[in-house]
Coordinates of C-alpha atoms in Angstrom, one line a residue:
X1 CA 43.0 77.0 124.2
X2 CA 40.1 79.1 125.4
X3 CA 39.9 82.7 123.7
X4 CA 41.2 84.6 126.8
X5 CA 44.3 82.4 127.1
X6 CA 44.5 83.2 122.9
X7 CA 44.8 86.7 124.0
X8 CA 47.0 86.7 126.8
X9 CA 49.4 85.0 124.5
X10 CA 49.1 87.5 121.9
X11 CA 50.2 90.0 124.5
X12 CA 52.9 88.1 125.4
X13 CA 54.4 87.9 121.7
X14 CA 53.9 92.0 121.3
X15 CA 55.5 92.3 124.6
X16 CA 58.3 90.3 123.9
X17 CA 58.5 91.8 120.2
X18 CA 58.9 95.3 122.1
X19 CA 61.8 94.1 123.7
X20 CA 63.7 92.7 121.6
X21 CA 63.2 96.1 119.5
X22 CA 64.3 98.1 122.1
X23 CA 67.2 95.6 122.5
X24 CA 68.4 95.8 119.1
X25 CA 68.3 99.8 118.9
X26 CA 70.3 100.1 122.1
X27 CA 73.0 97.8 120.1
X28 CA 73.2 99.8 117.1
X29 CA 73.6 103.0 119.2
X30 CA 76.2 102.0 121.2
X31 CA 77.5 100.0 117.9
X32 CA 79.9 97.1 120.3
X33 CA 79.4 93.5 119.7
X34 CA 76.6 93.2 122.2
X35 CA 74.0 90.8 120.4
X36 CA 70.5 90.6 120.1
X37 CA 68.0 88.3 120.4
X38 CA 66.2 87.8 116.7
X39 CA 63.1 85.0 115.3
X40 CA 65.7 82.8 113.5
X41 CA 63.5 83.6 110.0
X42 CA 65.0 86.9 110.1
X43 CA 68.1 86.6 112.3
X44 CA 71.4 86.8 111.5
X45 CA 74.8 84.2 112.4
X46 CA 76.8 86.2 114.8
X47 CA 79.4 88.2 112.5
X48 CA 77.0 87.9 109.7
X49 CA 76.8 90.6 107.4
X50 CA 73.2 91.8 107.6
X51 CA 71.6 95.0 106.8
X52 CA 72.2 97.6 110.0
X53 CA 68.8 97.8 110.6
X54 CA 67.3 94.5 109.2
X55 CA 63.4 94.5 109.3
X56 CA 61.1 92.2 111.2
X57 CA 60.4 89.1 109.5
X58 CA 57.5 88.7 108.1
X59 CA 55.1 86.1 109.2
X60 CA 53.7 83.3 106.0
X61 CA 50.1 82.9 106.0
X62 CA 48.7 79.8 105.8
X63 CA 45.2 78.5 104.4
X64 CA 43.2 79.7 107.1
X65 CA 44.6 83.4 106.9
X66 CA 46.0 82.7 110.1
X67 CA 50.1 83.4 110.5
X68 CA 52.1 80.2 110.2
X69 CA 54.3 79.1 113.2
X70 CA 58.0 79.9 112.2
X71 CA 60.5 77.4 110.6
X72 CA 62.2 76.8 112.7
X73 CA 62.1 78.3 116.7
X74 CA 65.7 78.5 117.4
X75 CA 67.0 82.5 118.3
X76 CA 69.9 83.7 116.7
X77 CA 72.4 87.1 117.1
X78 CA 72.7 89.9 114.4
X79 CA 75.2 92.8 115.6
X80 CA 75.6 96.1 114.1
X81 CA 78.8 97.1 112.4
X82 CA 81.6 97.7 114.8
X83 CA 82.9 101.1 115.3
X84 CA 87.1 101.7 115.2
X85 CA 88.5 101.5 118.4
X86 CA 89.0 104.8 120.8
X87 CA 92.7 104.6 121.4
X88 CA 95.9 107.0 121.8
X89 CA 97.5 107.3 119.4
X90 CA 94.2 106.6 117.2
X91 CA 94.3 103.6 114.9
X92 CA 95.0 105.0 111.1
X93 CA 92.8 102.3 109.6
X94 CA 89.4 100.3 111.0
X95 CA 87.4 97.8 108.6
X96 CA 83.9 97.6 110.2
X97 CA 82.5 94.1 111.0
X98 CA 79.5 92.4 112.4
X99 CA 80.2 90.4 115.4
X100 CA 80.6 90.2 119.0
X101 CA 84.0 91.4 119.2
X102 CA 86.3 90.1 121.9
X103 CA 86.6 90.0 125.7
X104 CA 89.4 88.6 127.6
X105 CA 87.9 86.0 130.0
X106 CA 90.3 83.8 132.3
X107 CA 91.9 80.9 131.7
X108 CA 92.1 82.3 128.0
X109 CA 95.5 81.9 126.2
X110 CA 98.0 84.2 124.8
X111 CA 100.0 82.1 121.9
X112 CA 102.7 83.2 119.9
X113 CA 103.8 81.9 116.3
X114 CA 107.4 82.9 117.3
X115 CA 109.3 82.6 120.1
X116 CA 110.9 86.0 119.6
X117 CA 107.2 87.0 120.7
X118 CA 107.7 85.9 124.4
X119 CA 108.2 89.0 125.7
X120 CA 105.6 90.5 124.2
X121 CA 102.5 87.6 125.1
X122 CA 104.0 87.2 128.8
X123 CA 103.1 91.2 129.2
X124 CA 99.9 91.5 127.4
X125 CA 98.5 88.2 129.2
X126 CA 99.5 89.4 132.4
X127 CA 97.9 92.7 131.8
X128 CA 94.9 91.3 130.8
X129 CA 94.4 88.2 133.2
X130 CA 94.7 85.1 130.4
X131 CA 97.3 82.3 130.7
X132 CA 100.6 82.5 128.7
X133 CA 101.0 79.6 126.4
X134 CA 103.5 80.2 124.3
X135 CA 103.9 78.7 120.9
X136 CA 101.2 76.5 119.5
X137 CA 99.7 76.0 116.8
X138 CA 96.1 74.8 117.8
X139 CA 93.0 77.1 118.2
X140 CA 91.1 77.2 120.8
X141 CA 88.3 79.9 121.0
X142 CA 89.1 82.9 123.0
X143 CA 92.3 83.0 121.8
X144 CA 94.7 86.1 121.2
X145 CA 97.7 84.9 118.8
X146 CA 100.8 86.8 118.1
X147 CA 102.5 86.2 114.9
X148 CA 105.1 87.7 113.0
X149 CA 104.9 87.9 109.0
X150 CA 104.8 90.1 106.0
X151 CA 107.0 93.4 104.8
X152 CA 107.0 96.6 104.8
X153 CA 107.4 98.7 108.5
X154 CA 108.9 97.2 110.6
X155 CA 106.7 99.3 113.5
X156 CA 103.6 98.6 111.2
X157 CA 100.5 95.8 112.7
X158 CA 97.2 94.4 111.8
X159 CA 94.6 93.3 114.5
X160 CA 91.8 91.3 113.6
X161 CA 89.1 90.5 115.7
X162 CA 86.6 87.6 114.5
X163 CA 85.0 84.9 115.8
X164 CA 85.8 85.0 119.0
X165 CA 89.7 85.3 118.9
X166 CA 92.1 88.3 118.3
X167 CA 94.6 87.9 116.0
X168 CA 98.0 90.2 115.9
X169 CA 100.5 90.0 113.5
X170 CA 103.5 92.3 112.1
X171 CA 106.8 92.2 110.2
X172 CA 108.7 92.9 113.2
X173 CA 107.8 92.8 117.1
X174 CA 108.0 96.4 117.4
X175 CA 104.7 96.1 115.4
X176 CA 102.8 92.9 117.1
X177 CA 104.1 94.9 120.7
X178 CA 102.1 98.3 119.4
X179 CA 99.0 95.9 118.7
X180 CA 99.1 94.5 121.8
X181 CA 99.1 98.2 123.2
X182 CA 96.1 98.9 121.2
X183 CA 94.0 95.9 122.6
X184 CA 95.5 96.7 126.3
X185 CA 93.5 100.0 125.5
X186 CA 90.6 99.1 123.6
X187 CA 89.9 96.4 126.8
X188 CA 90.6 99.2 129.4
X189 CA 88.6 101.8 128.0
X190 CA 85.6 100.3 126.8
X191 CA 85.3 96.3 127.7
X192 CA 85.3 94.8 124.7
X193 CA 88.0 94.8 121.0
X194 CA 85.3 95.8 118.4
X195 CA 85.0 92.9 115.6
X196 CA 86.5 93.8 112.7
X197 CA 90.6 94.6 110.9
X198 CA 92.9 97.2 111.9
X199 CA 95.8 98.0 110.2
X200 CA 98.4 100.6 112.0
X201 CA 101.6 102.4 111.4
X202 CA 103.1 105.2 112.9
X203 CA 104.1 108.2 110.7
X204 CA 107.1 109.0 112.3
X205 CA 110.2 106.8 113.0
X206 CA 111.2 109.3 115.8
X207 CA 108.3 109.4 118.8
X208 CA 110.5 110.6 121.9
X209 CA 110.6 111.9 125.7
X210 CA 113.4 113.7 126.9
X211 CA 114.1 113.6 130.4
X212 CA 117.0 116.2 132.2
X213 CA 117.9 114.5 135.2
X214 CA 121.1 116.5 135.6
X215 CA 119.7 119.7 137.3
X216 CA 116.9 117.9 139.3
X217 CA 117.5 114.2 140.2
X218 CA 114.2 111.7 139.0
X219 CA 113.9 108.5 141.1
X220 CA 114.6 105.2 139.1
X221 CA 111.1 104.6 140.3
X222 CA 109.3 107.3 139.1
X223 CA 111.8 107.3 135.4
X224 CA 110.5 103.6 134.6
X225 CA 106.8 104.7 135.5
X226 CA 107.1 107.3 132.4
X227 CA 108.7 104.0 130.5
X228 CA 105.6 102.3 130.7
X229 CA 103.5 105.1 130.4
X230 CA 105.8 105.8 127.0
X231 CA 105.5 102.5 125.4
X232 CA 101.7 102.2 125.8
X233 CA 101.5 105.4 124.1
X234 CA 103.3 103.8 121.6
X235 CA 106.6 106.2 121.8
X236 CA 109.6 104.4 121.0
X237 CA 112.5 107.1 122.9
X238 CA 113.8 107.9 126.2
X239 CA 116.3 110.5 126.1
X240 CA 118.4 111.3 129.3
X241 CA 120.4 114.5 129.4
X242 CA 122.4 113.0 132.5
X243 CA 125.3 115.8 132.8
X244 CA 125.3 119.7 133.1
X245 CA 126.4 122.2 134.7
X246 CA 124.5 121.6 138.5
X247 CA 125.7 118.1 138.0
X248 CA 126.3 114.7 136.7
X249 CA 124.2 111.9 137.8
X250 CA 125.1 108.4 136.4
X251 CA 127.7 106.4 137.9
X252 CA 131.2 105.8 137.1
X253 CA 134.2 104.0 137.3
X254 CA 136.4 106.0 134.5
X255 CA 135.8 109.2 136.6
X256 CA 133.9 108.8 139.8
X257 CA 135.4 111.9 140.8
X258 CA 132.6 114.0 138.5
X259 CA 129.6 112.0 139.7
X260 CA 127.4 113.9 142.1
X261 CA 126.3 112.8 145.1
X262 CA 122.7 111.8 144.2
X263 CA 123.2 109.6 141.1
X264 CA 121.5 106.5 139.5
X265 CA 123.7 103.8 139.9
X266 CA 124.3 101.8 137.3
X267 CA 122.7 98.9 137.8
X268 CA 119.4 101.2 138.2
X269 CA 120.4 102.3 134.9
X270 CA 120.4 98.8 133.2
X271 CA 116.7 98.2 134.7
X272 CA 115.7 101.4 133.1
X273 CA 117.3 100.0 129.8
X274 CA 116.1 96.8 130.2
X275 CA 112.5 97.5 131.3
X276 CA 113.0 100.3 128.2
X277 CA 113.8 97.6 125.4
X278 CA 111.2 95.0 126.5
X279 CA 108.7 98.3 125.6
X280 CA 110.8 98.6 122.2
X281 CA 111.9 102.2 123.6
X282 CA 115.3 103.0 122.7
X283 CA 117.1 105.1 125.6
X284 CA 118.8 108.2 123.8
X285 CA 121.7 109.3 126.1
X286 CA 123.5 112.7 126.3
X287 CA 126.7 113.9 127.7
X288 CA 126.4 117.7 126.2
X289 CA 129.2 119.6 125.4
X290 CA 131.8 121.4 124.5
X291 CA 129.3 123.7 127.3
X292 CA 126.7 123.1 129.8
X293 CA 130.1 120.7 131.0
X294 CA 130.4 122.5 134.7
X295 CA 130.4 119.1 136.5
X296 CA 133.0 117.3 134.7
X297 CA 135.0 120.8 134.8
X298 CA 134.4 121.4 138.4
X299 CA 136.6 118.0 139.5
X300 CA 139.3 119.4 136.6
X301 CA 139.3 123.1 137.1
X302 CA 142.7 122.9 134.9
X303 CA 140.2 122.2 131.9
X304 CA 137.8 125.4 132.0
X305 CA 137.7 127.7 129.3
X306 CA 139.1 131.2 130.3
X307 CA 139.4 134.1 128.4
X308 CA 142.0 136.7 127.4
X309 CA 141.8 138.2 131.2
X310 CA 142.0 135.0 132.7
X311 CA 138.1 134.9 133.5
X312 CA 136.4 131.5 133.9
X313 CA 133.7 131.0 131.1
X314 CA 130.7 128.9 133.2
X315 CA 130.4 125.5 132.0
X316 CA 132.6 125.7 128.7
X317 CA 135.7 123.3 128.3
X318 CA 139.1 124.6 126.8
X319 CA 138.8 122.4 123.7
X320 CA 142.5 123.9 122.8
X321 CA 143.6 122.0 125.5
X322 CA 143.9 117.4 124.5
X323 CA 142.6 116.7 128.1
X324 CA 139.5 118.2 127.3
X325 CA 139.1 115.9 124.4
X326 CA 140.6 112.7 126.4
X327 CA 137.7 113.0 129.3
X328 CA 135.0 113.1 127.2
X329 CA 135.9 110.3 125.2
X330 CA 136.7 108.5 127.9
X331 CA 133.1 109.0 129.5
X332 CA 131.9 108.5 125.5
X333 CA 133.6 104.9 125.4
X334 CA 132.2 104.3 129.0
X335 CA 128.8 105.2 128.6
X336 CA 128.3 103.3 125.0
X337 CA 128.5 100.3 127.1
X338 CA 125.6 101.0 129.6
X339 CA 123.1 102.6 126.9
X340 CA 123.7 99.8 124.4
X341 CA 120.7 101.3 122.0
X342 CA 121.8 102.4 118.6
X343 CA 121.4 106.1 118.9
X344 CA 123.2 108.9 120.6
X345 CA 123.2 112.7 121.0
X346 CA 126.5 114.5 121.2
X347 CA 124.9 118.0 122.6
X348 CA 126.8 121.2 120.9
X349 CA 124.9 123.8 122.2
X350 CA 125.4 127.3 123.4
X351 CA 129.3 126.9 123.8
X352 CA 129.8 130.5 125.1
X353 CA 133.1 130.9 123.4
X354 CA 130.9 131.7 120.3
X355 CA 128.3 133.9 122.6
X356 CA 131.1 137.0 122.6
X357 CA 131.4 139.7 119.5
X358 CA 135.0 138.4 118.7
X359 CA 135.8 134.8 120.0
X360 CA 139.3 135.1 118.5
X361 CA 140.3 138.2 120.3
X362 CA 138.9 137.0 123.3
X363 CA 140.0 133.3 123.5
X364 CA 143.1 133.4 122.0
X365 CA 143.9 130.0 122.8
X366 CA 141.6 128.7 120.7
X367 CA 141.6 131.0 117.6
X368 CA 145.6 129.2 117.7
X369 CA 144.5 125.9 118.4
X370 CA 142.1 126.7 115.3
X371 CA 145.1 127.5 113.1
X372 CA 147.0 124.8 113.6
X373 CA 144.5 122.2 113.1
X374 CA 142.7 123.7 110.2
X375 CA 145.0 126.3 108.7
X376 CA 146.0 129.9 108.9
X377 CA 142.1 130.6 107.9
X378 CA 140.5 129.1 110.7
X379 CA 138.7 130.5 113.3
X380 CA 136.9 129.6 116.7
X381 CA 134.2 128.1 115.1
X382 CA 135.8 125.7 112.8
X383 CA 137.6 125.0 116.2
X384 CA 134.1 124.2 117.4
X385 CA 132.9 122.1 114.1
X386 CA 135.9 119.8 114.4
X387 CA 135.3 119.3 118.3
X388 CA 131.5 117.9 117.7
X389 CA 133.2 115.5 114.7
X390 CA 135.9 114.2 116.7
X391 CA 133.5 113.5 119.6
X392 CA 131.3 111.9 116.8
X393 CA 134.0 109.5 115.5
X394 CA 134.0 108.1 118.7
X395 CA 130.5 108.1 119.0
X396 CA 130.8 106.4 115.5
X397 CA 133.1 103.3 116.4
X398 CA 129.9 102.4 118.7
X399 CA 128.0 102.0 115.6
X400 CA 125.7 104.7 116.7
X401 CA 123.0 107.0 114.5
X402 CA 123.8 110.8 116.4
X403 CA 122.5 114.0 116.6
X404 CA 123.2 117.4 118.1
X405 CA 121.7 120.4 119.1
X406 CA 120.6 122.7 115.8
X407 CA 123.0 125.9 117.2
X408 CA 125.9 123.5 117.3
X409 CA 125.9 123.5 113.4
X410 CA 127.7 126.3 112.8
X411 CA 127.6 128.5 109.3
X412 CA 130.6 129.9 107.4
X413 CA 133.1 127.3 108.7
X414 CA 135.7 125.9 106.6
X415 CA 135.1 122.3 109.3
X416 CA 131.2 121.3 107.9
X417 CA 129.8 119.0 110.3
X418 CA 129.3 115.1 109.8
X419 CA 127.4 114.1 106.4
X420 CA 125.6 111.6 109.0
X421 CA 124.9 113.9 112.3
X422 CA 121.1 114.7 112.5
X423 CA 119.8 118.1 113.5
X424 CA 117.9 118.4 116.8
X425 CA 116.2 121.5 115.6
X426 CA 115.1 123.1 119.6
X427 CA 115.2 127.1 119.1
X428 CA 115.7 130.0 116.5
X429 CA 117.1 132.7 119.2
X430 CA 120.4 131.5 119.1
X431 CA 123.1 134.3 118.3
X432 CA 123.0 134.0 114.3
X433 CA 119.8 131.9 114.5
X434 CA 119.2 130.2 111.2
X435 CA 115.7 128.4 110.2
X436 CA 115.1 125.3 110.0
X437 CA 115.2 125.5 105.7
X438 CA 118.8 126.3 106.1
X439 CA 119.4 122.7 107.6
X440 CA 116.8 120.9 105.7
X441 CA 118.2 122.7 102.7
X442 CA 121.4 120.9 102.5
X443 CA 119.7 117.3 102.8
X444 CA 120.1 116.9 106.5
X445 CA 117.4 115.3 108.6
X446 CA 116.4 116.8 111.4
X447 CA 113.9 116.0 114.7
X448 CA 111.5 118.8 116.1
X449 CA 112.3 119.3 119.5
X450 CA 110.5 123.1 119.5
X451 CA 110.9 125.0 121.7
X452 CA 107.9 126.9 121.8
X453 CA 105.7 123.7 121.9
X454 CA 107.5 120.7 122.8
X455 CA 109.3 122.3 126.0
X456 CA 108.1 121.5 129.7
X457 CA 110.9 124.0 131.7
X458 CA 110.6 123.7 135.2
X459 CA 109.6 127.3 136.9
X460 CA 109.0 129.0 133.4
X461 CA 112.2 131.2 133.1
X462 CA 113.0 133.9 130.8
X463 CA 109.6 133.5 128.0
X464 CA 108.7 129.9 128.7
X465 CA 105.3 129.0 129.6
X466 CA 104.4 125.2 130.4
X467 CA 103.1 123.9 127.0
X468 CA 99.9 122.7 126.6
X469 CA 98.2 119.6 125.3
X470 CA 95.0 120.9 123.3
X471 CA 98.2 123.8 122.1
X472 CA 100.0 120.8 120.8
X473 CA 97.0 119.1 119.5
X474 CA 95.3 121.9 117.4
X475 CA 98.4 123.7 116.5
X476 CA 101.2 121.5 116.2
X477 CA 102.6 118.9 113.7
X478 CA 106.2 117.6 112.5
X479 CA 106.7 120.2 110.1
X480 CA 106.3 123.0 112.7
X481 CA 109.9 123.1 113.7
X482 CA 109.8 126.7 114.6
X483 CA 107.2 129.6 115.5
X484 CA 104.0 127.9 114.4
X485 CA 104.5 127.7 110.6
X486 CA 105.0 124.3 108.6
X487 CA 108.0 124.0 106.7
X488 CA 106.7 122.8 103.0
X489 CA 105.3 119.6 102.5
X490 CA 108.5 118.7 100.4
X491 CA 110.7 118.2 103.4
X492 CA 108.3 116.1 105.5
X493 CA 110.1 112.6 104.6
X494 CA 113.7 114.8 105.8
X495 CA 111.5 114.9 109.4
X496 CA 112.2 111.7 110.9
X497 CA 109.6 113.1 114.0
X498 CA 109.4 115.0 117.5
X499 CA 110.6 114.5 121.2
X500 CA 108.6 116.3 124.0
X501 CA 111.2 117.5 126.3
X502 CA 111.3 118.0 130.0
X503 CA 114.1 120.9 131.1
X504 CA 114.8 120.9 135.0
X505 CA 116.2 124.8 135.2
X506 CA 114.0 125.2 138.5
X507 CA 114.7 122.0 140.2
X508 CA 112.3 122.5 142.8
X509 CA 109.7 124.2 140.9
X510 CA 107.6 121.3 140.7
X511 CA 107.7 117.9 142.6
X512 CA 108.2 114.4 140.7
X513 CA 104.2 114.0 140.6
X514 CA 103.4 117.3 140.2
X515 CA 105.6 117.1 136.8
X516 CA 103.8 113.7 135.9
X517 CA 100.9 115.1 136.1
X518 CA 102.1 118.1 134.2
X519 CA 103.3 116.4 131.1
X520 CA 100.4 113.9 131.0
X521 CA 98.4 115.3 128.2
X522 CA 101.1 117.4 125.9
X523 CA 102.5 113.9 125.5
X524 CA 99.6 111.8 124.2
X525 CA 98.8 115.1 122.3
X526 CA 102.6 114.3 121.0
X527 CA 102.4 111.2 120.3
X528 CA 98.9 111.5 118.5
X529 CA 100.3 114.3 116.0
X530 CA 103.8 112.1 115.5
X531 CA 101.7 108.9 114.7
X532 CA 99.4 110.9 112.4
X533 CA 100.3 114.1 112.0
X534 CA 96.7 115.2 110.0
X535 CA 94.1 116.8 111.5
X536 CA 92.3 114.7 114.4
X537 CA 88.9 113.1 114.1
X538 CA 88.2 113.9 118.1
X539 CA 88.2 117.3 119.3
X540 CA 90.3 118.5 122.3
X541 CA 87.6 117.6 124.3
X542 CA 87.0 114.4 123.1
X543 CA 90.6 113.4 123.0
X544 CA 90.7 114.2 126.9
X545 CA 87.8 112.8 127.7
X546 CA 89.1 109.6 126.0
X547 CA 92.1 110.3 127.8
X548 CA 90.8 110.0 131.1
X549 CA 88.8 107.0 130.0
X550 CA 91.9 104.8 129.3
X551 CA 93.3 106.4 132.8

């Protein structure tokens, strides 16, 4: 080799040597499994655990002072530790690894340990372009396995990314379907599942939408686009407040007479449910009253609430009268069988009966309805008490966990409502407002639904202002049930968590997309705060931008 070619080799290796520098400090920065090209005296085994930034090797000199050849000239990878995925809700818990993390490629299997996991690997292999295999027990490389297996929460996962394969596993398949939702993301928004453990679990049991669809009818369409939307967020509710006063918009057949003219049938209804449930979301339904009951009341005019001058009450049911009670049991019974989820709320809210200075001088009828049930001491309000308990025994014989609106718990009654009714804890401007201590107090548990934060009312009437997301984010947690002041930490575990709510008093205020796009960031700033309710590690600006990243 003459001395010129000697050279030009030499400037070859430092050229070379510059690259693969350059390489390697691109792949720290950006800190995914992307490898690097290292001399295999120095380099690492892809996913070994090497220093960060592991030094050249140095070269051995031999007898003539001249550097050795290597050992051996075969390149391998070293990767710098992973960084936790970017997802919403964040993971709670990331162990760093070295490695190249995952990528889904096609003709890559989805496998399951458990047949009861079908549902979940058919959806995340479709999302993600691999080939559904269902249960086997081989491993192949590329593989992403769904298992079930441990204790503990039943919503709780681990995700473990190593070589090559993804594996998800959980006591229950709420849990393996909320890991799936976190790779869906982690693949969407940045390529590649960083190498490496996570281990997840939400904080709340209670993560919820609400969803009036009485004042302004929602497309089926456009109501299962917020279902999937929901369960990639990881919230596990759907309410549906289905009957009010401008209407009631379900289907059927033991009064068709009260359904209005632009209603989900029911058969729309079971593909909500259905598409619902195979996103572990439970759909929540409500059929409010004694009030907001003008629908049902308009087809039975015999059954409105009047008072002492004979004057209609708007929306409020005689409950003195027994075919009050028979009509809404008999849509109760009905409806148990078309939401077949285990939970249920009863309504109770702003009965106007109780609105007036004296509801026994004005509505006599019920002040002696009140007496003869509950005894020469009762009064319109104990009336009231025993109407939401009735309505909850039927509710009951469905095997169903309820809850009711906070200002349909009523103080100083001689009727105390249901040991197991939980409190949907929504305003304190009620007449005879009480804080949310006075529930929490007594033992009771009780969901934010807040008013001030967690409230989306269509046109803004009376003080309401469309919440939003960064208010939610920075300001808001479980255990701000009213105003913006946490309860004590003591009561936390009473909390069981928070629905965002959608309220449809200006039905045309906003169109369906408009109100989409509305409501897109106060809930993943919801859902964020209910599956870890301390303080963020991304700022507003960061969560959004992430937010826009995932789409």
């Amino acid at each position: 080799m003459t001395q010129h070619r000697r050279r030009a080799s030499a400037q070859q290796v430092r050229r070379k040597r510059a690259v693969v520098a350059a390489a390697f400090a691109g792949t720290v920065a950006l800190g995914v499994g992307v490898g690097v090209w290292a001399s295999a005296d120095g380099g690492a085994r892809p996913g070994a655990d090497v220093a960060r930034t592991s030094p050249a090797p140095r070269a051995t000199t031999g007898a003539t002072g001249r550097a050795a050849a290597p050992s051996s000239p075969t390149p391998t990878r070293t990767y710098p530790l992973s960084q936790a995925p970017r997802t919403i809700p964040a993971v709670r818990s990331h162990t760093a690894a070295r490695g190249p993390g995952w990528q889904p490629r096609h003709g890559e299997r989805v496998v399951v340990s458990d047949p009861r996991l079908a549902d979940e690997g058919r959806l995340i292999a479709g999302e993600l372009g691999l080939s559904y295999a269902g249960r086997k027990n081989d491993v192949r490389a590329g593989d992403l396995r769904l298992a079930l297996g441990g204790g503990g929460d039943q919503e709780s996962y681990s995700m473990t990314v190593k070589g090559g394969r993804v594996d998800i596993s959980g006591p229950g398949d709420a849990g393996v379907f909320y890991g799936t939702r976190t790779l869906k993301q982690e693949v969407h928004g940045g390529g590649t599942a960083p190498e490496g453990v996570v281990r997840d679990a939400p904080a709340k049991p209670v993560r919820g939408f609400m969803l009036d669809i009485a004042r302004k009818p929602y497309s089926a369409s456009w109501i299962e686009d917020r279902v999937r939307e929901l369960g990639d967020l990881k919230f596990n509710e759907l309410g549906l407040h289905f009957s009010d006063d401008q209407a009631f918009r379900i289907e059927s057949s033991s009064h068709p007479e009260i359904v209005s003219k632009d209603h989900l049938t029911k058969a729309q209804v079971k593909r909500i449910v259905d598409l619902a449930a195979s996103r572990h979301i439970t759909v929540v339904p409500e059929i409010d009253s004694p009030g907001h009951l003008g629908a049902v009341i308009a087809a039975h005019p015999d059954l409105q609430l009047r008072n002492v001058n004979g004057v209609a009450t708007r929306g409020a049911i005689d409950i003195s009268k027994a075919g009050s009670a028979k009509i809404v049991d008999d849509l109760l019974n009905e409806y148990a069988g078309v939401f077949p989820g285990g939970k249920w709320h009863l309504g109770g809210d702003e009965y106007q009966a109780l609105t007036v200075s004296d509801p026994q001088a004005s509505f006599p009828q019920l002040a002696a309805a009140a007496r003869q049930k509950y005894g020469s001491g009762a009064t319109v309000s104990d009336l009231a008490a025993g109407w939401l308990n009735d309505r909850a025994a039927t509710v009951r014989a469905h095997h169903r966990t309820m809850r009711a609106w906070n200002d349909g718990f009523f103080r100083n009654t001689s009727v105390q409502p249901a040991k197991d009714l939980q409190v949907a804890y929504w305003t304190g401007k009620e007449i005879g407002a009480r804080q949310p201590l006075e529930y929490l107090s007594t033992g009771r548990k009780v969901i934010n639904y807040n008013d001030e934060f967690l409230y989306y009312v269509l046109g803004q009437p009376q003080t309401f202002v469309y919440p939003t997301g960064q208010r939610i984010y920075e300001q808001w947690t479980p255990r701000v049930l009213r105003g913006t002041t946490p309860v004590p930490a003591r009561y936390d575990p009473q909390i069981l968590g928070g629905v965002f709510s959608v309220w449809s008093d200006f039905p045309n205020a906003q169109t369906e997309a408009q109100v989409a796009a509305g409501i897109r960031m106060p809930l993943r700033a919801t859902v964020q705060k209910l599956w870890d309710p301390g303080a963020p590690a991304l700022s507003w600006t960061q969560f959004k931008a992430l937010a826009d990243r995932l789409g």
